[in-house]
Amino acid sequence: MDRRAFLQYAAYAATAAALPRWAWSNPPSLPSNPFALGVASGDPAPDGVVLWTRLVLTDPAQMQAAHTVRWEVAHDARFAQIVQKGEATALPALGHSVHVELRGLAPGRWYHYRFMLGDAVSTTGRTRTAPTPGDMPATLRLAFASCQRWEHGHYAAWRHLAADQPDLVLFLGDYIYEYATPKNTTDLARTHSLRHATTLADFRDRYALHKSDPALQAAHAACPWAVTWDDHEVQNDYASGAGRGDDGSFLSLRGAAWQAFYENMPLRAASLTRPASDNTHWDALQVYRRLRWGRLAHIHLLDSRQYRSWQACRTPQSASAGAVRAADCADLSNPARTLLGAAQEQWLSTGLAEDAHPHARATDATRWSVLAQQTLFSPRHYPSGVTSTDSWDGYPAARARLLQAVAQHRPRNTVLLGGDIHQNYVCRVHADAERPESPVVASEFCGTSISSRPGTTQDKVDAIARHNPHVLLARCDQRGYGLADITPTRWTTTLRVLDDPLRAESAATTLASFVVEDGRPGPVRA
């Protein structure tokens, strides 16, 4: 960590400034593998990328000290051709996490990296830079995934995803689940002994648990990731500054969860937008941002939790958001209600306008505008007549505004990616979500979970699909991830699913593939 970055971090962690001088030197003995949580990289730019690791320390003196970690970046896995090297400081105030923001790398190429502490050497990670802004790459292989509850399945999906060799992974939320292991452990893949997470120490332990999984570590080491969050990184169905039965402690809980998220993700220091208001908890972390892949793809990574309105007609005491009938919930149609917040809505509209009307230095508009967000965007009209309040269905005015932005700016191709609902959905996106006869303006792929129990039955999902003509595929009974192979003329999404998520060695198969042709919105089964 350079001095400038450390000064930014110190504003968020008053304890770091109070460390005695002796804490800045490495203790004489260190654990044999301080890199037991693996390595990761993220947010590739044309000239660099973020490198991440987090030290595992057990001795109390070591845990109170800051440690100097060395890092190397090379063209080859044997590190015979080192491109850059340096040092970073792992602070106890940030859970001994390390975020190295590389600059000066060549665009559009792969690199290898590793960390060192004393005699310990981390796993070698593989990462890459994005193409230069004016280039039109021939291909981009994008993987997208979400929702990985530890007890509900092994992470075999990550092993298969790594073998598919994507250029970039988009993680769309619910990296951890805050729950303790349920008392009834029947049909669980595995258990843990951690309590329900409410403190910074709890959330740090939860990330350490998840990151101990070798398949997840392999997926992180295989390529760069771009991550965003949903609710379970904090609390089920929370909304902005409000949680379930808030007794005044929620903001402290949320701040602890947000700090742990930053500590454990390959995020840039730019995510740290302002200090905590009272120096006790973080009250802002900007995770919505853009990633460009030359002129081939512009990824708008969204945050639908931090700025959203409270779910319509939900009481503060309810454990989760539910479903309502529109006739019984006037607040549902309130035009002031938002999922993204006014500032992010405007930011997204501006980005879509730039995609359609590029700067003078570009010779062509962005080929694929990608809206990577948390949940299903398309409506699900239930045969029962109820409306889910935690998804975009619970924010119809906000969805209409986004569709209006797409219609106004007319990006060349718009594709939405989502997760959250633990189901695979493929949809045509219409200009008016309530009028299936309106023009198709975009395509949507909502992925299932890495590991979770089914929340419903397939016959009910089939009934929803029959009731919604824009839904081309809906499956609730399989776990896995999505692969998007993107070229200037075609987008191909392949939905990969596990045979049995309760087995660490489970095989994976292809559920379905869908194609979107350049200039023709709406997926077609391959």
Short mmCIF file of C-alpha atoms in Angstrom, two decimals:
data_model
loop_
_atom_site.label_atom_id
_atom_site.label_comp_id
_atom_site.label_asym_id
_atom_site.label_seq_id
_atom_site.Cartn_x
_atom_site.Cartn_y
_atom_site.Cartn_z
CA MET A 1 0.00 0.00 0.00
CA ASP A 2 1.48 3.39 -0.93
CA ARG A 3 1.45 6.35 1.43
CA ARG A 4 -1.42 8.10 -0.35
CA ALA A 5 -3.65 5.04 -0.10
CA PHE A 6 -2.76 4.54 3.55
CA LEU A 7 -3.78 8.10 4.39
CA GLN A 8 -7.15 7.44 2.77
CA TYR A 9 -7.61 4.30 4.79
CA ALA A 10 -6.58 5.99 8.02
CA ALA A 11 -9.57 8.32 7.74
CA TYR A 12 -11.80 5.28 8.09
CA ALA A 13 -9.93 3.59 10.90
CA ALA A 14 -8.90 5.86 13.74
CA THR A 15 -7.22 2.95 15.45
CA ALA A 16 -4.62 2.72 12.70
CA ALA A 17 -3.32 6.17 13.54
CA ALA A 18 -2.84 5.12 17.16
CA LEU A 19 -0.60 2.13 16.40
CA PRO A 20 2.70 2.32 18.31
CA ARG A 21 5.94 2.43 16.34
CA TRP A 22 6.82 -1.16 17.14
CA ALA A 23 3.67 -2.31 15.37
CA TRP A 24 5.14 -1.35 12.01
CA SER A 25 7.90 -3.98 12.10
CA ASN A 26 7.33 -7.63 11.28
CA PRO A 27 7.38 -9.99 14.30
CA PRO A 28 10.10 -12.66 14.15
CA SER A 29 7.76 -15.61 13.63
CA LEU A 30 4.89 -15.91 11.17
CA PRO A 31 2.48 -18.74 10.36
CA SER A 32 3.60 -21.16 7.68
CA ASN A 33 0.85 -20.03 5.32
CA PRO A 34 -0.31 -16.47 5.94
CA PHE A 35 -1.90 -16.60 2.48
CA ALA A 36 -4.37 -19.36 3.34
CA LEU A 37 -7.29 -17.23 2.03
CA GLY A 38 -5.82 -17.11 -1.45
CA VAL A 39 -5.29 -14.24 -3.87
CA ALA A 40 -7.54 -12.29 -6.20
CA SER A 41 -7.52 -9.50 -8.75
CA GLY A 42 -10.23 -7.16 -9.91
CA ASP A 43 -11.52 -4.20 -11.91
CA PRO A 44 -9.14 -4.46 -14.89
CA ALA A 45 -8.28 -1.24 -16.72
CA PRO A 46 -6.20 -0.89 -19.90
CA ASP A 47 -3.07 -0.09 -17.86
CA GLY A 48 -3.58 -2.03 -14.66
CA VAL A 49 -5.64 -4.04 -12.23
CA VAL A 50 -6.19 -4.42 -8.46
CA LEU A 51 -4.33 -7.22 -6.68
CA TRP A 52 -5.72 -8.53 -3.39
CA THR A 53 -4.83 -10.82 -0.53
CA ARG A 54 -5.56 -10.97 3.20
CA LEU A 55 -3.16 -12.36 5.77
CA VAL A 56 -4.14 -15.14 8.17
CA LEU A 57 -2.46 -14.46 11.53
CA THR A 58 -3.03 -16.34 14.78
CA ASP A 59 -0.47 -15.01 17.25
CA PRO A 60 -1.89 -12.04 19.25
CA ALA A 61 1.24 -9.94 18.71
CA GLN A 62 1.13 -10.59 14.98
CA MET A 63 -2.54 -9.70 14.86
CA GLN A 64 -1.88 -6.31 16.45
CA ALA A 65 0.98 -5.48 14.09
CA ALA A 66 1.14 -4.10 10.57
CA HIS A 67 3.04 -6.27 8.10
CA THR A 68 4.97 -5.42 4.96
CA VAL A 69 3.93 -7.71 2.12
CA ARG A 70 5.99 -7.98 -1.06
CA TRP A 71 4.36 -8.51 -4.43
CA GLU A 72 5.52 -9.38 -7.94
CA VAL A 73 3.90 -9.27 -11.38
CA ALA A 74 5.40 -11.24 -14.26
CA HIS A 75 4.76 -12.28 -17.82
CA ASP A 76 5.27 -15.94 -16.92
CA ALA A 77 4.12 -18.26 -14.13
CA ARG A 78 7.74 -18.98 -13.09
CA PHE A 79 8.41 -15.26 -12.55
CA ALA A 80 11.48 -15.29 -14.76
CA GLN A 81 10.20 -12.16 -16.54
CA ILE A 82 9.12 -9.83 -13.73
CA VAL A 83 7.31 -6.72 -14.96
CA GLN A 84 6.70 -4.92 -11.65
CA LYS A 85 7.32 -5.53 -7.98
CA GLY A 86 6.82 -3.62 -4.77
CA GLU A 87 5.64 -3.62 -1.18
CA ALA A 88 2.26 -3.06 0.48
CA THR A 89 1.25 -2.66 4.11
CA ALA A 90 -1.29 -5.00 5.66
CA LEU A 91 -2.93 -3.03 8.49
CA PRO A 92 -4.73 -4.62 11.43
CA ALA A 93 -7.34 -1.85 11.16
CA LEU A 94 -8.29 -3.28 7.75
CA GLY A 95 -8.15 -6.95 8.72
CA HIS A 96 -4.61 -7.28 7.30
CA SER A 97 -6.01 -7.03 3.80
CA VAL A 98 -3.85 -5.82 0.92
CA HIS A 99 -5.06 -3.85 -2.11
CA VAL A 100 -2.40 -3.10 -4.72
CA GLU A 101 -3.51 -0.85 -7.59
CA LEU A 102 -1.19 -1.54 -10.53
CA ARG A 103 -0.43 1.06 -13.18
CA GLY A 104 1.78 0.98 -16.25
CA LEU A 105 0.90 -2.47 -17.58
CA ALA A 106 0.32 -3.18 -21.25
CA PRO A 107 -3.32 -3.25 -22.41
CA GLY A 108 -5.14 -6.41 -23.39
CA ARG A 109 -2.73 -9.04 -22.07
CA TRP A 110 -2.40 -11.63 -19.32
CA TYR A 111 -0.04 -11.46 -16.32
CA HIS A 112 0.87 -13.60 -13.31
CA TYR A 113 1.20 -12.28 -9.76
CA ARG A 114 2.05 -13.43 -6.24
CA PHE A 115 2.60 -12.12 -2.70
CA MET A 116 5.37 -12.85 -0.20
CA LEU A 117 5.70 -12.39 3.56
CA GLY A 118 8.95 -13.54 5.12
CA ASP A 119 9.64 -16.94 3.56
CA ALA A 120 5.96 -17.57 2.75
CA VAL A 121 4.83 -17.28 -0.88
CA SER A 122 1.21 -17.14 -1.96
CA THR A 123 -0.51 -19.08 -4.67
CA THR A 124 0.19 -17.64 -8.11
CA GLY A 125 -2.73 -15.74 -9.56
CA ARG A 126 -3.46 -14.99 -13.20
CA THR A 127 -4.95 -11.69 -14.25
CA ARG A 128 -5.27 -9.49 -17.29
CA THR A 129 -5.74 -5.92 -18.38
CA ALA A 130 -8.60 -4.55 -20.45
CA PRO A 131 -8.07 -3.55 -24.09
CA THR A 132 -7.41 0.07 -24.99
CA PRO A 133 -10.60 2.17 -25.21
CA GLY A 134 -10.57 2.48 -29.00
CA ASP A 135 -9.96 -1.21 -29.75
CA MET A 136 -12.61 -3.65 -30.94
CA PRO A 137 -11.56 -7.02 -29.44
CA ALA A 138 -12.62 -10.13 -31.32
CA THR A 139 -13.92 -11.86 -28.18
CA LEU A 140 -14.70 -11.48 -24.50
CA ARG A 141 -15.63 -14.44 -22.32
CA LEU A 142 -17.60 -13.16 -19.34
CA ALA A 143 -18.77 -15.36 -16.45
CA PHE A 144 -21.50 -14.23 -14.06
CA ALA A 145 -22.53 -15.76 -10.75
CA SER A 146 -24.12 -14.98 -7.39
CA CYS A 147 -25.40 -16.39 -4.11
CA GLN A 148 -23.13 -18.93 -2.43
CA ARG A 149 -24.47 -20.09 0.91
CA TRP A 150 -21.85 -22.28 2.57
CA GLU A 151 -24.11 -24.89 4.13
CA HIS A 152 -26.36 -25.38 1.10
CA GLY A 153 -23.77 -26.76 -1.27
CA HIS A 154 -20.16 -27.26 -2.18
CA TYR A 155 -18.53 -24.81 -4.57
CA ALA A 156 -18.09 -27.24 -7.45
CA ALA A 157 -19.48 -24.55 -9.76
CA TRP A 158 -16.37 -22.45 -9.20
CA ARG A 159 -14.13 -25.34 -10.22
CA HIS A 160 -15.96 -25.67 -13.53
CA LEU A 161 -16.06 -21.92 -14.05
CA ALA A 162 -12.28 -21.69 -13.63
CA ALA A 163 -11.85 -24.50 -16.17
CA ASP A 164 -13.94 -22.50 -18.65
CA GLN A 165 -11.18 -19.85 -18.61
CA PRO A 166 -13.19 -16.61 -18.62
CA ASP A 167 -11.54 -13.25 -19.18
CA LEU A 168 -13.58 -11.68 -16.39
CA VAL A 169 -15.98 -12.81 -13.65
CA LEU A 170 -18.91 -10.63 -12.60
CA PHE A 171 -20.06 -11.49 -9.09
CA LEU A 172 -23.55 -10.06 -8.59
CA GLY A 173 -24.14 -10.33 -4.86
CA ASP A 174 -24.53 -12.53 -1.78
CA TYR A 175 -20.89 -13.54 -1.53
CA ILE A 176 -21.59 -14.56 2.06
CA TYR A 177 -24.74 -15.35 4.04
CA GLU A 178 -24.97 -13.88 7.52
CA TYR A 179 -26.79 -16.82 9.10
CA ALA A 180 -25.60 -19.36 11.63
CA THR A 181 -25.88 -23.02 10.69
CA PRO A 182 -29.53 -24.06 11.18
CA LYS A 183 -30.33 -26.45 14.00
CA ASN A 184 -31.72 -28.97 11.53
CA THR A 185 -28.72 -29.99 9.45
CA THR A 186 -30.56 -32.57 7.36
CA ASP A 187 -29.61 -32.36 3.67
CA LEU A 188 -26.91 -29.75 4.24
CA ALA A 189 -23.67 -30.14 2.31
CA ARG A 190 -21.58 -28.93 5.25
CA THR A 191 -21.87 -26.91 8.44
CA HIS A 192 -19.94 -24.21 10.28
CA SER A 193 -19.73 -23.07 13.88
CA LEU A 194 -19.94 -19.30 13.34
CA ARG A 195 -22.69 -17.30 14.95
CA HIS A 196 -25.14 -15.03 13.11
CA ALA A 197 -22.92 -12.18 11.89
CA THR A 198 -23.47 -8.76 13.48
CA THR A 199 -19.98 -7.40 14.27
CA LEU A 200 -16.86 -6.67 12.24
CA ALA A 201 -15.16 -9.73 13.73
CA ASP A 202 -18.18 -11.86 12.77
CA PHE A 203 -18.14 -10.67 9.16
CA ARG A 204 -14.38 -11.09 8.87
CA ASP A 205 -14.74 -14.67 10.10
CA ARG A 206 -17.53 -15.31 7.59
CA TYR A 207 -15.43 -14.16 4.64
CA ALA A 208 -12.52 -16.23 5.90
CA LEU A 209 -14.81 -19.27 5.99
CA HIS A 210 -15.97 -18.80 2.41
CA LYS A 211 -12.50 -17.98 1.12
CA SER A 212 -11.09 -21.14 2.66
CA ASP A 213 -12.84 -23.12 -0.08
CA PRO A 214 -10.24 -24.31 -2.65
CA ALA A 215 -12.62 -24.13 -5.62
CA LEU A 216 -13.51 -20.51 -4.86
CA GLN A 217 -9.81 -19.69 -4.42
CA ALA A 218 -9.07 -21.27 -7.80
CA ALA A 219 -11.75 -19.16 -9.50
CA HIS A 220 -10.35 -15.98 -7.95
CA ALA A 221 -6.84 -16.92 -9.06
CA ALA A 222 -7.92 -17.72 -12.62
CA CYS A 223 -8.83 -14.22 -13.82
CA PRO A 224 -9.91 -10.77 -12.63
CA TRP A 225 -13.29 -10.27 -11.00
CA ALA A 226 -15.64 -7.29 -10.73
CA VAL A 227 -17.83 -7.59 -7.65
CA THR A 228 -20.94 -5.95 -6.30
CA TRP A 229 -23.15 -6.82 -3.34
CA ASP A 230 -26.75 -7.61 -2.50
CA ASP A 231 -28.40 -8.02 0.90
CA HIS A 232 -26.82 -11.03 2.61
CA GLU A 233 -23.45 -9.31 2.85
CA VAL A 234 -25.28 -7.32 5.54
CA GLN A 235 -28.80 -8.52 6.41
CA ASN A 236 -31.59 -10.22 4.48
CA ASP A 237 -33.72 -7.72 2.53
CA TYR A 238 -32.25 -4.59 4.10
CA ALA A 239 -32.86 -1.31 2.28
CA SER A 240 -30.45 1.63 2.42
CA GLY A 241 -30.13 2.64 6.10
CA ALA A 242 -32.96 0.47 7.41
CA GLY A 243 -32.98 -3.14 8.52
CA ARG A 244 -35.27 -5.59 10.22
CA GLY A 245 -36.69 -4.40 13.55
CA ASP A 246 -34.09 -1.66 13.75
CA ASP A 247 -33.38 -0.78 17.38
CA GLY A 248 -30.80 1.83 16.47
CA SER A 249 -27.94 -0.63 15.95
CA PHE A 250 -28.46 -1.35 12.26
CA LEU A 251 -26.13 1.36 10.94
CA SER A 252 -23.33 -0.01 13.10
CA LEU A 253 -24.01 -3.53 11.81
CA ARG A 254 -24.15 -2.29 8.22
CA GLY A 255 -20.91 -0.34 8.62
CA ALA A 256 -19.12 -3.41 9.96
CA ALA A 257 -20.43 -5.49 7.07
CA TRP A 258 -19.40 -2.91 4.50
CA GLN A 259 -15.90 -2.64 5.94
CA ALA A 260 -15.51 -6.43 5.83
CA PHE A 261 -16.74 -6.44 2.23
CA TYR A 262 -14.07 -3.92 1.23
CA GLU A 263 -11.39 -5.79 3.15
CA ASN A 264 -12.15 -9.04 1.35
CA MET A 265 -12.77 -7.87 -2.22
CA PRO A 266 -10.35 -6.67 -4.94
CA LEU A 267 -11.75 -3.12 -4.89
CA ARG A 268 -9.99 0.15 -5.63
CA ALA A 269 -9.40 2.84 -3.01
CA ALA A 270 -11.85 4.99 -5.00
CA SER A 271 -14.61 2.88 -3.40
CA LEU A 272 -13.87 4.72 -0.14
CA THR A 273 -15.96 7.80 -0.81
CA ARG A 274 -16.02 9.48 2.61
CA PRO A 275 -15.10 8.84 6.25
CA ALA A 276 -17.54 7.42 8.75
CA SER A 277 -19.57 10.24 10.28
CA ASP A 278 -18.67 9.31 13.85
CA ASN A 279 -15.44 7.29 13.30
CA THR A 280 -17.17 4.14 14.53
CA HIS A 281 -18.66 2.69 11.36
CA TRP A 282 -18.44 3.10 7.61
CA ASP A 283 -21.46 4.92 6.19
CA ALA A 284 -20.62 4.83 2.48
CA LEU A 285 -18.88 2.52 0.04
CA GLN A 286 -19.35 3.16 -3.66
CA VAL A 287 -19.61 -0.09 -5.55
CA TYR A 288 -21.44 1.11 -8.66
CA ARG A 289 -18.91 1.77 -11.40
CA ARG A 290 -18.09 1.14 -15.06
CA LEU A 291 -15.64 -1.20 -16.77
CA ARG A 292 -14.81 -0.84 -20.46
CA TRP A 293 -13.63 -3.67 -22.67
CA GLY A 294 -12.54 -1.55 -25.59
CA ARG A 295 -15.48 -0.74 -27.82
CA LEU A 296 -16.81 -4.29 -27.53
CA ALA A 297 -18.48 -3.99 -24.12
CA HIS A 298 -19.22 -1.36 -21.52
CA ILE A 299 -20.15 -2.90 -18.19
CA HIS A 300 -22.27 -0.80 -15.83
CA LEU A 301 -21.98 -2.52 -12.45
CA LEU A 302 -24.90 -1.41 -10.27
CA ASP A 303 -25.77 -1.22 -6.56
CA SER A 304 -29.43 -1.84 -5.79
CA ARG A 305 -29.12 -1.98 -1.97
CA GLN A 306 -27.42 1.13 -0.64
CA TYR A 307 -29.81 3.69 -2.10
CA ARG A 308 -33.15 1.91 -2.41
CA SER A 309 -36.45 2.88 -0.86
CA TRP A 310 -37.90 0.64 1.86
CA GLN A 311 -39.96 -2.17 0.36
CA ALA A 312 -43.57 -1.17 -0.26
CA CYS A 313 -45.99 -1.96 2.56
CA ARG A 314 -43.35 -3.84 4.55
CA THR A 315 -43.40 -3.43 8.33
CA PRO A 316 -40.11 -2.80 10.18
CA GLN A 317 -40.65 -5.96 12.23
CA SER A 318 -40.92 -8.34 9.27
CA ALA A 319 -37.92 -10.62 8.82
CA SER A 320 -37.98 -10.26 5.04
CA ALA A 321 -39.77 -8.48 2.24
CA GLY A 322 -42.75 -10.36 0.93
CA ALA A 323 -45.46 -10.12 -1.68
CA VAL A 324 -48.42 -7.76 -1.90
CA ARG A 325 -51.44 -7.18 -4.08
CA ALA A 326 -51.17 -3.92 -5.97
CA ALA A 327 -54.75 -2.98 -5.10
CA ASP A 328 -53.90 -3.29 -1.39
CA CYS A 329 -50.59 -1.36 -1.51
CA ALA A 330 -50.81 2.17 -2.88
CA ASP A 331 -47.14 2.79 -2.06
CA LEU A 332 -46.11 0.24 -4.68
CA SER A 333 -46.84 2.68 -7.51
CA ASN A 334 -45.39 5.76 -5.80
CA PRO A 335 -43.25 7.41 -8.53
CA ALA A 336 -40.77 8.71 -5.95
CA ARG A 337 -39.70 5.21 -4.93
CA THR A 338 -36.31 4.12 -6.23
CA LEU A 339 -34.15 1.01 -6.38
CA LEU A 340 -30.91 2.67 -7.47
CA GLY A 341 -31.26 6.16 -5.99
CA ALA A 342 -31.52 9.38 -7.97
CA ALA A 343 -27.76 9.91 -8.35
CA GLN A 344 -27.11 6.38 -9.63
CA GLU A 345 -30.11 6.56 -11.98
CA GLN A 346 -28.65 9.72 -13.53
CA TRP A 347 -25.17 8.20 -13.65
CA LEU A 348 -26.54 5.17 -15.51
CA SER A 349 -28.51 7.32 -17.94
CA THR A 350 -25.38 9.31 -18.70
CA GLY A 351 -23.43 6.10 -19.30
CA LEU A 352 -26.05 4.75 -21.69
CA ALA A 353 -25.95 8.04 -23.58
CA GLU A 354 -22.16 7.75 -23.89
CA ASP A 355 -22.54 4.19 -25.20
CA ALA A 356 -24.87 5.35 -27.96
CA HIS A 357 -23.08 8.62 -28.75
CA PRO A 358 -19.35 8.03 -28.24
CA HIS A 359 -16.73 10.69 -27.88
CA ALA A 360 -15.07 11.95 -31.02
CA ARG A 361 -12.00 9.75 -30.50
CA ALA A 362 -14.09 6.60 -30.95
CA THR A 363 -15.00 5.41 -34.42
CA ASP A 364 -18.09 3.50 -33.41
CA ALA A 365 -20.61 3.25 -30.59
CA THR A 366 -20.18 0.69 -27.84
CA ARG A 367 -21.28 -2.65 -29.27
CA TRP A 368 -22.73 -4.18 -26.06
CA SER A 369 -23.99 -2.17 -23.08
CA VAL A 370 -24.06 -4.52 -20.08
CA LEU A 371 -26.17 -3.72 -17.01
CA ALA A 372 -24.79 -6.03 -14.32
CA GLN A 373 -27.05 -5.82 -11.29
CA GLN A 374 -28.48 -7.91 -8.49
CA THR A 375 -31.84 -9.42 -9.39
CA LEU A 376 -34.44 -10.16 -12.08
CA PHE A 377 -35.31 -7.01 -14.00
CA SER A 378 -38.19 -8.32 -16.08
CA PRO A 379 -41.65 -8.53 -14.48
CA ARG A 380 -43.03 -11.75 -13.08
CA HIS A 381 -46.80 -11.56 -13.14
CA TYR A 382 -47.88 -14.33 -10.80
CA PRO A 383 -51.06 -16.28 -11.55
CA SER A 384 -52.12 -15.49 -7.98
CA GLY A 385 -51.97 -11.75 -8.70
CA VAL A 386 -49.38 -10.90 -6.03
CA THR A 387 -46.23 -8.81 -6.57
CA SER A 388 -42.81 -9.46 -5.07
CA THR A 389 -41.62 -6.33 -3.28
CA ASP A 390 -37.85 -6.88 -3.05
CA SER A 391 -37.11 -7.20 -6.79
CA TRP A 392 -37.67 -4.71 -9.61
CA ASP A 393 -41.36 -5.72 -9.50
CA GLY A 394 -41.53 -3.86 -6.19
CA TYR A 395 -40.20 -0.69 -7.83
CA PRO A 396 -42.19 -0.34 -11.09
CA ALA A 397 -41.60 3.41 -11.45
CA ALA A 398 -37.84 2.93 -11.14
CA ARG A 399 -37.93 0.17 -13.76
CA ALA A 400 -39.94 2.41 -16.08
CA ARG A 401 -37.35 5.19 -15.71
CA LEU A 402 -34.54 2.84 -16.65
CA LEU A 403 -36.46 1.61 -19.68
CA GLN A 404 -37.10 5.22 -20.65
CA ALA A 405 -33.36 5.89 -20.50
CA VAL A 406 -32.72 2.94 -22.82
CA ALA A 407 -35.42 4.16 -25.20
CA GLN A 408 -34.14 7.73 -25.10
CA HIS A 409 -30.44 7.01 -25.64
CA ARG A 410 -30.80 3.85 -27.75
CA PRO A 411 -27.54 2.00 -27.05
CA ARG A 412 -26.68 -0.35 -29.88
CA ASN A 413 -27.29 -3.50 -27.80
CA THR A 414 -28.41 -3.63 -24.16
CA VAL A 415 -28.05 -6.79 -22.07
CA LEU A 416 -29.04 -7.11 -18.41
CA LEU A 417 -27.43 -9.65 -16.07
CA GLY A 418 -28.83 -10.53 -12.65
CA GLY A 419 -28.92 -13.02 -9.81
CA ASP A 420 -30.51 -13.10 -6.32
CA ILE A 421 -33.55 -15.28 -7.03
CA HIS A 422 -31.62 -18.61 -7.26
CA GLN A 423 -33.27 -19.36 -10.59
CA ASN A 424 -32.22 -19.24 -14.23
CA TYR A 425 -34.35 -16.83 -16.24
CA VAL A 426 -33.98 -15.73 -19.86
CA CYS A 427 -36.23 -12.88 -20.95
CA ARG A 428 -37.05 -10.45 -23.70
CA VAL A 429 -37.11 -6.93 -22.26
CA HIS A 430 -39.92 -4.78 -23.62
CA ALA A 431 -40.00 -0.98 -23.83
CA ASP A 432 -43.05 -1.05 -21.55
CA ALA A 433 -42.76 -3.80 -18.97
CA GLU A 434 -46.56 -3.95 -18.62
CA ARG A 435 -47.26 -4.14 -22.36
CA PRO A 436 -45.95 -7.31 -23.98
CA GLU A 437 -46.89 -5.93 -27.38
CA SER A 438 -44.40 -3.05 -26.97
CA PRO A 439 -41.05 -3.30 -28.81
CA VAL A 440 -38.25 -5.48 -27.46
CA VAL A 441 -35.39 -3.18 -26.45
CA ALA A 442 -33.00 -5.42 -24.52
CA SER A 443 -32.12 -8.97 -23.47
CA GLU A 444 -31.91 -10.40 -19.97
CA PHE A 445 -30.11 -13.33 -18.38
CA CYS A 446 -30.69 -13.88 -14.66
CA GLY A 447 -28.47 -16.58 -13.22
CA THR A 448 -29.13 -19.17 -10.55
CA SER A 449 -27.05 -19.51 -7.37
CA ILE A 450 -23.68 -21.13 -6.84
CA SER A 451 -25.19 -22.95 -3.85
CA SER A 452 -28.64 -22.66 -2.26
CA ARG A 453 -31.72 -24.69 -1.55
CA PRO A 454 -34.58 -24.28 -4.03
CA GLY A 455 -37.08 -21.76 -2.73
CA THR A 456 -39.98 -23.02 -4.81
CA THR A 457 -40.98 -25.88 -7.08
CA GLN A 458 -40.53 -26.17 -10.82
CA ASP A 459 -44.25 -26.56 -11.48
CA LYS A 460 -44.87 -23.15 -9.89
CA VAL A 461 -42.08 -21.61 -11.95
CA ASP A 462 -43.53 -23.22 -15.09
CA ALA A 463 -46.86 -21.60 -14.28
CA ILE A 464 -45.14 -18.20 -13.98
CA ALA A 465 -43.43 -18.70 -17.36
CA ARG A 466 -46.76 -19.54 -19.01
CA HIS A 467 -48.23 -16.39 -17.50
CA ASN A 468 -45.40 -14.18 -18.83
CA PRO A 469 -44.81 -14.42 -22.58
CA HIS A 470 -41.54 -12.48 -22.39
CA VAL A 471 -40.00 -15.30 -20.28
CA LEU A 472 -38.18 -17.72 -22.58
CA LEU A 473 -36.72 -19.97 -19.89
CA ALA A 474 -37.31 -20.36 -16.15
CA ARG A 475 -35.68 -23.06 -14.00
CA CYS A 476 -35.50 -23.14 -10.20
CA ASP A 477 -34.07 -26.57 -9.43
CA GLN A 478 -30.44 -26.25 -10.53
CA ARG A 479 -27.33 -24.49 -9.26
CA GLY A 480 -24.53 -23.09 -11.40
CA TYR A 481 -23.38 -20.01 -13.30
CA GLY A 482 -23.56 -18.28 -16.66
CA LEU A 483 -21.00 -17.83 -19.42
CA ALA A 484 -21.30 -15.09 -22.01
CA ASP A 485 -19.16 -15.36 -25.14
CA ILE A 486 -19.23 -11.93 -26.73
CA THR A 487 -18.10 -10.92 -30.22
CA PRO A 488 -18.85 -7.80 -32.27
CA THR A 489 -21.67 -9.62 -34.05
CA ARG A 490 -23.10 -12.00 -31.44
CA TRP A 491 -23.67 -12.54 -27.73
CA THR A 492 -24.00 -16.19 -26.66
CA THR A 493 -25.05 -17.05 -23.10
CA THR A 494 -24.50 -20.61 -21.90
CA LEU A 495 -26.18 -21.61 -18.64
CA ARG A 496 -24.04 -24.15 -16.81
CA VAL A 497 -25.59 -26.27 -14.05
CA LEU A 498 -24.32 -28.84 -11.54
CA ASP A 499 -25.43 -32.45 -11.39
CA ASP A 500 -25.41 -32.36 -7.57
CA PRO A 501 -24.32 -29.29 -5.58
CA LEU A 502 -24.10 -31.43 -2.43
CA ARG A 503 -21.00 -33.12 -3.89
CA ALA A 504 -17.70 -31.24 -4.12
CA GLU A 505 -16.73 -33.29 -7.16
CA SER A 506 -20.04 -32.79 -9.01
CA ALA A 507 -19.97 -32.69 -12.78
CA ALA A 508 -21.55 -29.81 -14.70
CA THR A 509 -23.62 -29.76 -17.87
CA THR A 510 -25.15 -27.16 -20.13
CA LEU A 511 -28.78 -26.37 -19.40
CA ALA A 512 -29.33 -24.15 -22.45
CA SER A 513 -27.66 -21.62 -24.73
CA PHE A 514 -29.20 -18.43 -26.08
CA VAL A 515 -27.96 -16.04 -28.74
CA VAL A 516 -28.46 -12.31 -29.20
CA GLU A 517 -27.52 -10.97 -32.62
CA ASP A 518 -26.01 -7.52 -32.99
CA GLY A 519 -28.81 -5.04 -33.65
CA ARG A 520 -31.58 -7.55 -32.85
CA PRO A 521 -32.65 -7.25 -29.20
CA GLY A 522 -34.08 -10.34 -27.55
CA PRO A 523 -32.48 -13.75 -26.94
CA VAL A 524 -33.08 -16.72 -29.25
CA ARG A 525 -32.41 -20.30 -28.16
CA ALA A 526 -29.26 -21.58 -29.83
#
